[in-house]
XYZ file of C-alpha atoms in Angstrom:
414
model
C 0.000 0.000 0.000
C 1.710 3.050 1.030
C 4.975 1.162 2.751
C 8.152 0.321 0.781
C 11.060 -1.829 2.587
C 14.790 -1.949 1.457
C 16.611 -5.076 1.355
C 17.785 -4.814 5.219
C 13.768 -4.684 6.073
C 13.628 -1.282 6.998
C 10.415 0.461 6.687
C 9.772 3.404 4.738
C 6.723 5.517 4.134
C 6.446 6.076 0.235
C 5.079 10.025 -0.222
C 6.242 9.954 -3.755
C 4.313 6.620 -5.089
C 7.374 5.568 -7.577
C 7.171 9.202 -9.497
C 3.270 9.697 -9.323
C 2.935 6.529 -10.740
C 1.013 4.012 -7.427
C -2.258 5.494 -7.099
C -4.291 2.960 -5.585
C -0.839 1.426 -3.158
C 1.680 -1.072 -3.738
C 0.620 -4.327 -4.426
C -2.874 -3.915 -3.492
C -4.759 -6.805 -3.102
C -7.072 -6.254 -5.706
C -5.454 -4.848 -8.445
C -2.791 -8.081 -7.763
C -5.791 -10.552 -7.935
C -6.775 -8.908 -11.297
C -3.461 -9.284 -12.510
C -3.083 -12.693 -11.587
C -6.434 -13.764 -12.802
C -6.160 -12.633 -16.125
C -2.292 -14.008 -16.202
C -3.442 -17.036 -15.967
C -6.164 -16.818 -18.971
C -4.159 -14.658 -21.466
C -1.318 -13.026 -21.216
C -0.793 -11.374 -25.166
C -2.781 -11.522 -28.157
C -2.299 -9.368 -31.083
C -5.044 -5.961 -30.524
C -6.338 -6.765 -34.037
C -8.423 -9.261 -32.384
C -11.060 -7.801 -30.207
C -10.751 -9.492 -26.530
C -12.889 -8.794 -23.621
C -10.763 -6.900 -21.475
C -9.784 -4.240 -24.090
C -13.206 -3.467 -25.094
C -14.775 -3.501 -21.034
C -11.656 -1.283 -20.436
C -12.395 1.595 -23.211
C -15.852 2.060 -21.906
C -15.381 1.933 -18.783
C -12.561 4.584 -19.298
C -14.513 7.134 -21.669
C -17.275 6.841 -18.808
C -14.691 8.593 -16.862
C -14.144 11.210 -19.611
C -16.770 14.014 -21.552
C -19.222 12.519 -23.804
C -17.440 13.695 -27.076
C -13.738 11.797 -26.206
C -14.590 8.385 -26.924
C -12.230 7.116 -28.561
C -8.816 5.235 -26.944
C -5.552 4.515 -27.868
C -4.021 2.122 -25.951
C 0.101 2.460 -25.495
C 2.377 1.453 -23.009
C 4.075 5.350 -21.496
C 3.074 8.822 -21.160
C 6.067 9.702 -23.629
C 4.454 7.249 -25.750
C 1.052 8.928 -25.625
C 1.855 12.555 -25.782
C 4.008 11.482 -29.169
C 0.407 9.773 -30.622
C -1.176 12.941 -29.519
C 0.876 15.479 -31.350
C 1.095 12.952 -34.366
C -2.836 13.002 -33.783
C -2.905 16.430 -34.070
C -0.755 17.253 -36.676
C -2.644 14.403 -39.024
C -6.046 16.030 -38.164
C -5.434 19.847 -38.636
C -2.878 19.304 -41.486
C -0.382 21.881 -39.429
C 3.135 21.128 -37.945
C 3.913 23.319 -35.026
C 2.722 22.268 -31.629
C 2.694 25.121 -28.909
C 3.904 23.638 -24.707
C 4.637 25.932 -21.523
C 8.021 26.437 -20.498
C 8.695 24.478 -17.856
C 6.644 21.949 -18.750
C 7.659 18.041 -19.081
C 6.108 15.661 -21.424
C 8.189 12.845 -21.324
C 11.996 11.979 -23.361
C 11.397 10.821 -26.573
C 12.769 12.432 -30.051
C 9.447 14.336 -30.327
C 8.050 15.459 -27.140
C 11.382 16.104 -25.749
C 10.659 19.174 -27.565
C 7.855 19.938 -25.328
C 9.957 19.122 -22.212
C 11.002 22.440 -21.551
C 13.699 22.466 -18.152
C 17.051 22.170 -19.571
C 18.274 19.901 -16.792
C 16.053 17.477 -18.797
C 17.315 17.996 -22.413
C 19.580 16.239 -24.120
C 22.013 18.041 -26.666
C 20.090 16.754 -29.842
C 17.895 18.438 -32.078
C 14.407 17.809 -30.658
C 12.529 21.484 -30.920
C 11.680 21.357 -34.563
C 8.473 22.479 -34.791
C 8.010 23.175 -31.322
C 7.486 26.551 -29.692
C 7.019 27.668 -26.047
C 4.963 30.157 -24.397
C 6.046 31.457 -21.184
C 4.947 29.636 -17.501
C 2.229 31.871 -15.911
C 3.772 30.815 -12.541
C 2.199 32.779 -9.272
C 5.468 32.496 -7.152
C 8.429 32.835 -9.515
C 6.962 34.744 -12.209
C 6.194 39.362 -11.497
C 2.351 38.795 -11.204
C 0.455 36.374 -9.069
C -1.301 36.716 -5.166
C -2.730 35.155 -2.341
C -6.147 34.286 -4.560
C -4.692 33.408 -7.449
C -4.188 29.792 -6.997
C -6.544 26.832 -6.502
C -5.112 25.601 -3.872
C -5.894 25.362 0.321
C -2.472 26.991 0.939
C -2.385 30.888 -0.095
C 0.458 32.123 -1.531
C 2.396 34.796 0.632
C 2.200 38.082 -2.235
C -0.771 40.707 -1.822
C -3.162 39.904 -4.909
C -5.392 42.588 -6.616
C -7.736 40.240 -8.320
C -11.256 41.382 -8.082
C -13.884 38.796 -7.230
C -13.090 36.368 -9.749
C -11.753 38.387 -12.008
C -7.568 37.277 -11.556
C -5.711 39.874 -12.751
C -2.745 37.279 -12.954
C -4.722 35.668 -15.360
C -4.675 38.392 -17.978
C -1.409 39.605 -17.576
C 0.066 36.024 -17.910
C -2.504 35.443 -20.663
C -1.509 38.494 -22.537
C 2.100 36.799 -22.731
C 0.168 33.613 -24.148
C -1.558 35.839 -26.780
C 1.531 37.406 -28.077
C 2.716 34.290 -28.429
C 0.404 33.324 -30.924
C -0.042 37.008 -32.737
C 3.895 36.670 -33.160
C 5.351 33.195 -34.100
C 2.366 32.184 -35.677
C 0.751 33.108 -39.152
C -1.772 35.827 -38.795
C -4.490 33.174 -40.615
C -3.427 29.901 -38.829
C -2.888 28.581 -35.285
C -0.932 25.731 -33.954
C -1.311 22.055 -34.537
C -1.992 21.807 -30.883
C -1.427 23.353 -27.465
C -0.023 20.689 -24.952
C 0.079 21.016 -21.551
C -0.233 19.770 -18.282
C -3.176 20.583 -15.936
C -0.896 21.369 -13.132
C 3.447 21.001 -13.819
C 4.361 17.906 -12.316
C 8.548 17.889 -12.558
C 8.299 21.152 -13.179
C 7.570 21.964 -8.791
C 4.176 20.935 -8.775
C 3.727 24.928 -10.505
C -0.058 25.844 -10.462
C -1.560 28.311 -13.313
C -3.622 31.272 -11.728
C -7.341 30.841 -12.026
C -8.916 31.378 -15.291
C -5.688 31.229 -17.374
C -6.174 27.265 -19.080
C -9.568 28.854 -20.146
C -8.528 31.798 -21.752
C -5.728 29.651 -23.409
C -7.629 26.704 -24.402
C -10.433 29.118 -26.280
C -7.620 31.044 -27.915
C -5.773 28.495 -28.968
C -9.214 26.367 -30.533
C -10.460 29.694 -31.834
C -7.650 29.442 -34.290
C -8.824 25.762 -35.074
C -6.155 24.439 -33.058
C -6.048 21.120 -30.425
C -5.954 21.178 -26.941
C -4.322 18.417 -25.669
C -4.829 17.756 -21.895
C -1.698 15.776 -20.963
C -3.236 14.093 -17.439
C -0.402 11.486 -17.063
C 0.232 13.265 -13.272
C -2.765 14.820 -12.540
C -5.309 12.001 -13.657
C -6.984 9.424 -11.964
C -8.779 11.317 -9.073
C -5.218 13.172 -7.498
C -6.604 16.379 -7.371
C -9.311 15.537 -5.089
C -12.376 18.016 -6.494
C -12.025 16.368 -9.777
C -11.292 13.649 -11.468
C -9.289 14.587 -14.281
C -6.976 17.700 -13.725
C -8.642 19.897 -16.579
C -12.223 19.576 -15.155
C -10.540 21.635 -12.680
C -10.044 24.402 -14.502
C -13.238 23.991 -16.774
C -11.815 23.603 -19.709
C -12.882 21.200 -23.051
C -9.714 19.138 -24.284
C -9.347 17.933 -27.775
C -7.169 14.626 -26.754
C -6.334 13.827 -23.460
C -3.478 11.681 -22.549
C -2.734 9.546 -19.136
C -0.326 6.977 -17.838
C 1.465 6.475 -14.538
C -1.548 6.321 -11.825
C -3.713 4.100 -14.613
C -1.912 1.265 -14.007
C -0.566 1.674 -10.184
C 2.777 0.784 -11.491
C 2.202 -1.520 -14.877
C 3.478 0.328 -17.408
C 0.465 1.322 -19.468
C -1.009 4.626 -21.047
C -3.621 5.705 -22.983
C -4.816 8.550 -25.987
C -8.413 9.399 -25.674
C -9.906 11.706 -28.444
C -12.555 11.994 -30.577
C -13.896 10.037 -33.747
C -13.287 12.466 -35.737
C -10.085 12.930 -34.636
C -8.969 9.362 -34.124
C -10.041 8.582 -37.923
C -7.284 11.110 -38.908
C -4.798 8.165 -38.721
C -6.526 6.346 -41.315
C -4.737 7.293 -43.770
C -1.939 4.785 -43.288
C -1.649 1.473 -41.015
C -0.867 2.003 -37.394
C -0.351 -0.429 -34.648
C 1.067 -1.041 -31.144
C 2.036 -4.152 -30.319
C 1.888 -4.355 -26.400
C -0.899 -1.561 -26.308
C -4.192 -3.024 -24.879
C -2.923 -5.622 -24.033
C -5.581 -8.435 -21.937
C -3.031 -7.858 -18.412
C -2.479 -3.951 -19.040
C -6.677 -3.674 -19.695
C -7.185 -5.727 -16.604
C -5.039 -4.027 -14.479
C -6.283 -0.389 -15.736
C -9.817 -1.830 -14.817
C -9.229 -2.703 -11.405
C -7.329 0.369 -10.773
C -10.521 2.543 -11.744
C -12.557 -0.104 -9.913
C -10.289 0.263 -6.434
C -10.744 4.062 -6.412
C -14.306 4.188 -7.007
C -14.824 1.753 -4.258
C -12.355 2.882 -1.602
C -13.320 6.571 -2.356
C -9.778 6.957 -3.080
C -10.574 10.612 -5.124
C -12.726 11.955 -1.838
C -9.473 10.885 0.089
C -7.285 12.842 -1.766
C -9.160 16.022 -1.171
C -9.716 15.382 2.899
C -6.125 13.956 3.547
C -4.348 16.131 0.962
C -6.127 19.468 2.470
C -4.822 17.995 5.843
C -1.794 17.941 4.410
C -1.033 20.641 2.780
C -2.103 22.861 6.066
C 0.159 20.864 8.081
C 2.936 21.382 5.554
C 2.133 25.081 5.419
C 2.426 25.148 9.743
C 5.898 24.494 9.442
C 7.865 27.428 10.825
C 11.173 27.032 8.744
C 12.834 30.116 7.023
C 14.105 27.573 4.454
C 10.341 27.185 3.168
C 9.546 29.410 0.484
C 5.961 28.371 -0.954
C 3.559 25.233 0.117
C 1.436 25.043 -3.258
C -0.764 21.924 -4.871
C -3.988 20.173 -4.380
C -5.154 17.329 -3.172
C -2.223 14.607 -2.761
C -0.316 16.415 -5.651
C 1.809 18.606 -3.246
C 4.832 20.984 -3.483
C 7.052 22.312 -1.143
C 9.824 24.956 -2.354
C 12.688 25.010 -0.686
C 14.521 28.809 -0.306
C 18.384 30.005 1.051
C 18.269 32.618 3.091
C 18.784 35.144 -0.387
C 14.848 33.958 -1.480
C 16.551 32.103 -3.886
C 16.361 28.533 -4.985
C 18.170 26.269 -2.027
C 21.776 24.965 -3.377
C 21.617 21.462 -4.663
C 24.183 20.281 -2.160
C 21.926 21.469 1.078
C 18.796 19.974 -0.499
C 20.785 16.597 -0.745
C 21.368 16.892 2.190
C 17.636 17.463 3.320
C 16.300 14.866 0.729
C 18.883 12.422 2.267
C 17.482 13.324 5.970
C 14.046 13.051 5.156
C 14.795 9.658 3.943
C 16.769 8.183 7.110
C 14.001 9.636 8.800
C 12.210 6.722 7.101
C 9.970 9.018 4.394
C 10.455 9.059 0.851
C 9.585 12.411 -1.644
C 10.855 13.539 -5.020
C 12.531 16.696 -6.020
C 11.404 18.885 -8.814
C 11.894 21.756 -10.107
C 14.461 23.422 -12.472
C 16.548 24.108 -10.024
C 16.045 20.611 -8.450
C 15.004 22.627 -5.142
C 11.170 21.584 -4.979
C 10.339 18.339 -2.627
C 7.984 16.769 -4.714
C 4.786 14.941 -2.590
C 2.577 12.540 -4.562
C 1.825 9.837 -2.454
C -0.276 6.215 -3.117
C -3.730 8.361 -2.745
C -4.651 5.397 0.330
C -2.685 7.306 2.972
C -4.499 8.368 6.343
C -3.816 11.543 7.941
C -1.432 9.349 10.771
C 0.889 8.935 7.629
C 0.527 12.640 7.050
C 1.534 13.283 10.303
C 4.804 11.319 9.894
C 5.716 13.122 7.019
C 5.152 16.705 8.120
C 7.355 15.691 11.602
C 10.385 13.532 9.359
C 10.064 17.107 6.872
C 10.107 19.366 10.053
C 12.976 17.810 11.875
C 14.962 17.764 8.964
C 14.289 21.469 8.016
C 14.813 22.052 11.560
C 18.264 19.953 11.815
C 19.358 20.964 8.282
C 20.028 16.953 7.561
């Protein structure tokens, strides 16, 4: 569930669920029996046959999604499905360029290591072709952005002038967004697509302000371009109010695409998109040869089956509110911003400058947390973000134990 052991049997409390990726918690019981069940029946049959798990799987799936994305794609990685997405969307609109956010990551293959846009994740090959970047409309680091502006239980610490729910964040940040398109784009044309994340996982768990996916999303399909809603973090009831990371911000996708949490750790993903769009790849053969597959289907199906029935989603939202308060109670001068929803949780990590804590002090801090028998990721450009995104079955006694290992270790500086 949400306990990991190292080979000398010591006990550790997993609050980063193997990179977002255990949603439901290790090796739970269910989830294993489907496995095994369907192991023993059939492992692997080519996808050109119809088989009952792949078909019960899609529906069951596009239940979870809008009425008009009914269509699914079956791969085996979220780099896998954010590459079918833009290939989607390039097929469909007949256009090449695809528009992401900077600091944005959507995975490290030729193409969408183009949208990946931290450096510390970029290799020195040509991968941007095609690819442009608008800037991150990010609350904390960026000049506008206030204690309203984010959809989150934790305020951030600036004055805010929004006005009701009017975000003035919103439109500045948008503005930026605009320009982008008025500039790099042809005045009678759009982009392919628009990919981005609902809220920036590796990124430091960065939250848009309020309104801004809206604005963007209707610009960007006012020009007859995609949205593509990449959920492979943010999916799968994490957030807590919603199930799907762009229902949060009220916003229509084109495509959406998931992995990680779908699978609780079988490595599985998914496109889901319209007909009209899906029939765009018609126009030539296309397979996948592990995609769908009978175990992967199962497993996905059990997975939506153990957080519907364990109320995993409502969890997220009571324990990760907890949470994030308790995080946001710490009195440490190293803490620069609590931010996130539900049990997708950041915690930014300052010197005593304001700026980003040096990569050899938050070793040392990720190392204490750790021997304090806790595990979290780091994020963030910089590397200087703990990253919480925990097995969404933890209890608020977990909770505790994290906030005290995290306070100590602030407290002790190791």
């Amino acid at each position: 569930m949400q306990f990991l052991y190292d080979a000398d049997g010591k006990k550790y409390l997993d609050m980063f669920g193997g990179i977002v990726t255990v949603s439901v918690g290790h090796c739970h019981p269910k989830v294993n029996e489907a496995l095994k069940k369907q192991a023993d029946k059939l492992w692997h049959t080519t996808s050109i046959y119809l088989t009952t798990p792949i078909y019960e799987y899609a529906k069951k799936l596009t239940d979870k999604l809008p009425d008009h994305l009914k269509v699914c794609f079956f791969v085996n990685s979220g780099s896998e499905a954010n590459d079918l997405a833009i290939e989607l969307a390039r097929l469909h609109t007949g256009r090449f360029d695809i528009l992401s956010m900077r600091n944005g990551y959507h995975g490290m293959t030729q193409t969408v290591l183009g949208c990946t846009n931290l450096g510390t994740w970029k290799q020195p090959l040509p991968s941007g072709f095609g690819i442009l970047k608008a800037p991150c409309p990010d609350p904390y680091h960026g000049p506008w952005g206030g204690s309203k502006c984010r959809d989150s239980p934790v305020k951030l610490k600036r004055d805010c002038h929004c006005l009701g729910d009017d975000c003035q964040a919103s439109r500045k940040y948008f503005k930026d967004f605009e320009d982008v398109l008025n500039y790099d784009f042809p005045a009678s044309t759009g982009p392919a697509a628009f990919l981005v994340e609902s809220i920036q996982g590796v990124g430091g768990t960065v939250q848009f302000p309020k309104g801004f996916l809206q604005k963007a999303f209707k610009a960007v399909q006012k020009r007859e371009g995609l949205c593509i809603s990449d959920e492979v973090q943010t999916g799968f009831g994490r957030l807590g109010s919603h199930f799907w990371g762009f229902e949060a911000h009220g916003v229509r996708p084109d495509i959406v695409t998931m992995a990680k949490g779908i699978g609780n750790g079988y490595p599985m993903g998914a496109v889901v998109t319209t007909k009209e769009i899906a029939a765009s790849l018609g126009r030539a053969l296309y397979f996948n040869t592990f995609g769908g597959n009978p175990i992967a289907c199962a497993v996905g199906s059990a997975v939506l089956d153990v957080i519907k029935n364990e109320k995993l989603q409502e969890n997220a939202a009571e324990v990760g509110t907890y949470f994030l308060k308790q995080l946001a109670s710490i009195d440490s001068p190293l803490i620069g911003d609590v931010r996130g929803k539900g049990l997708m949780i950041g915690v930014e990590l300052i010197d005593e400058t304001g700026g980003p804590l040096p990569r050899e002090r938050m070793a040392e801090i990720f190392e204490g947390i750790k021997e304090r028998g806790v595990l979290v990721g780091k994020g963030g450009l910089k590397g200087n973000v703990l990253r919480i995104k925990p097995p969404m079955c933890i209890n608020k006694q977990d909770v505790d134990k994290a906030v005290e290992a995290i306070a100590d270790t602030l407290k002790k500086g190791k």
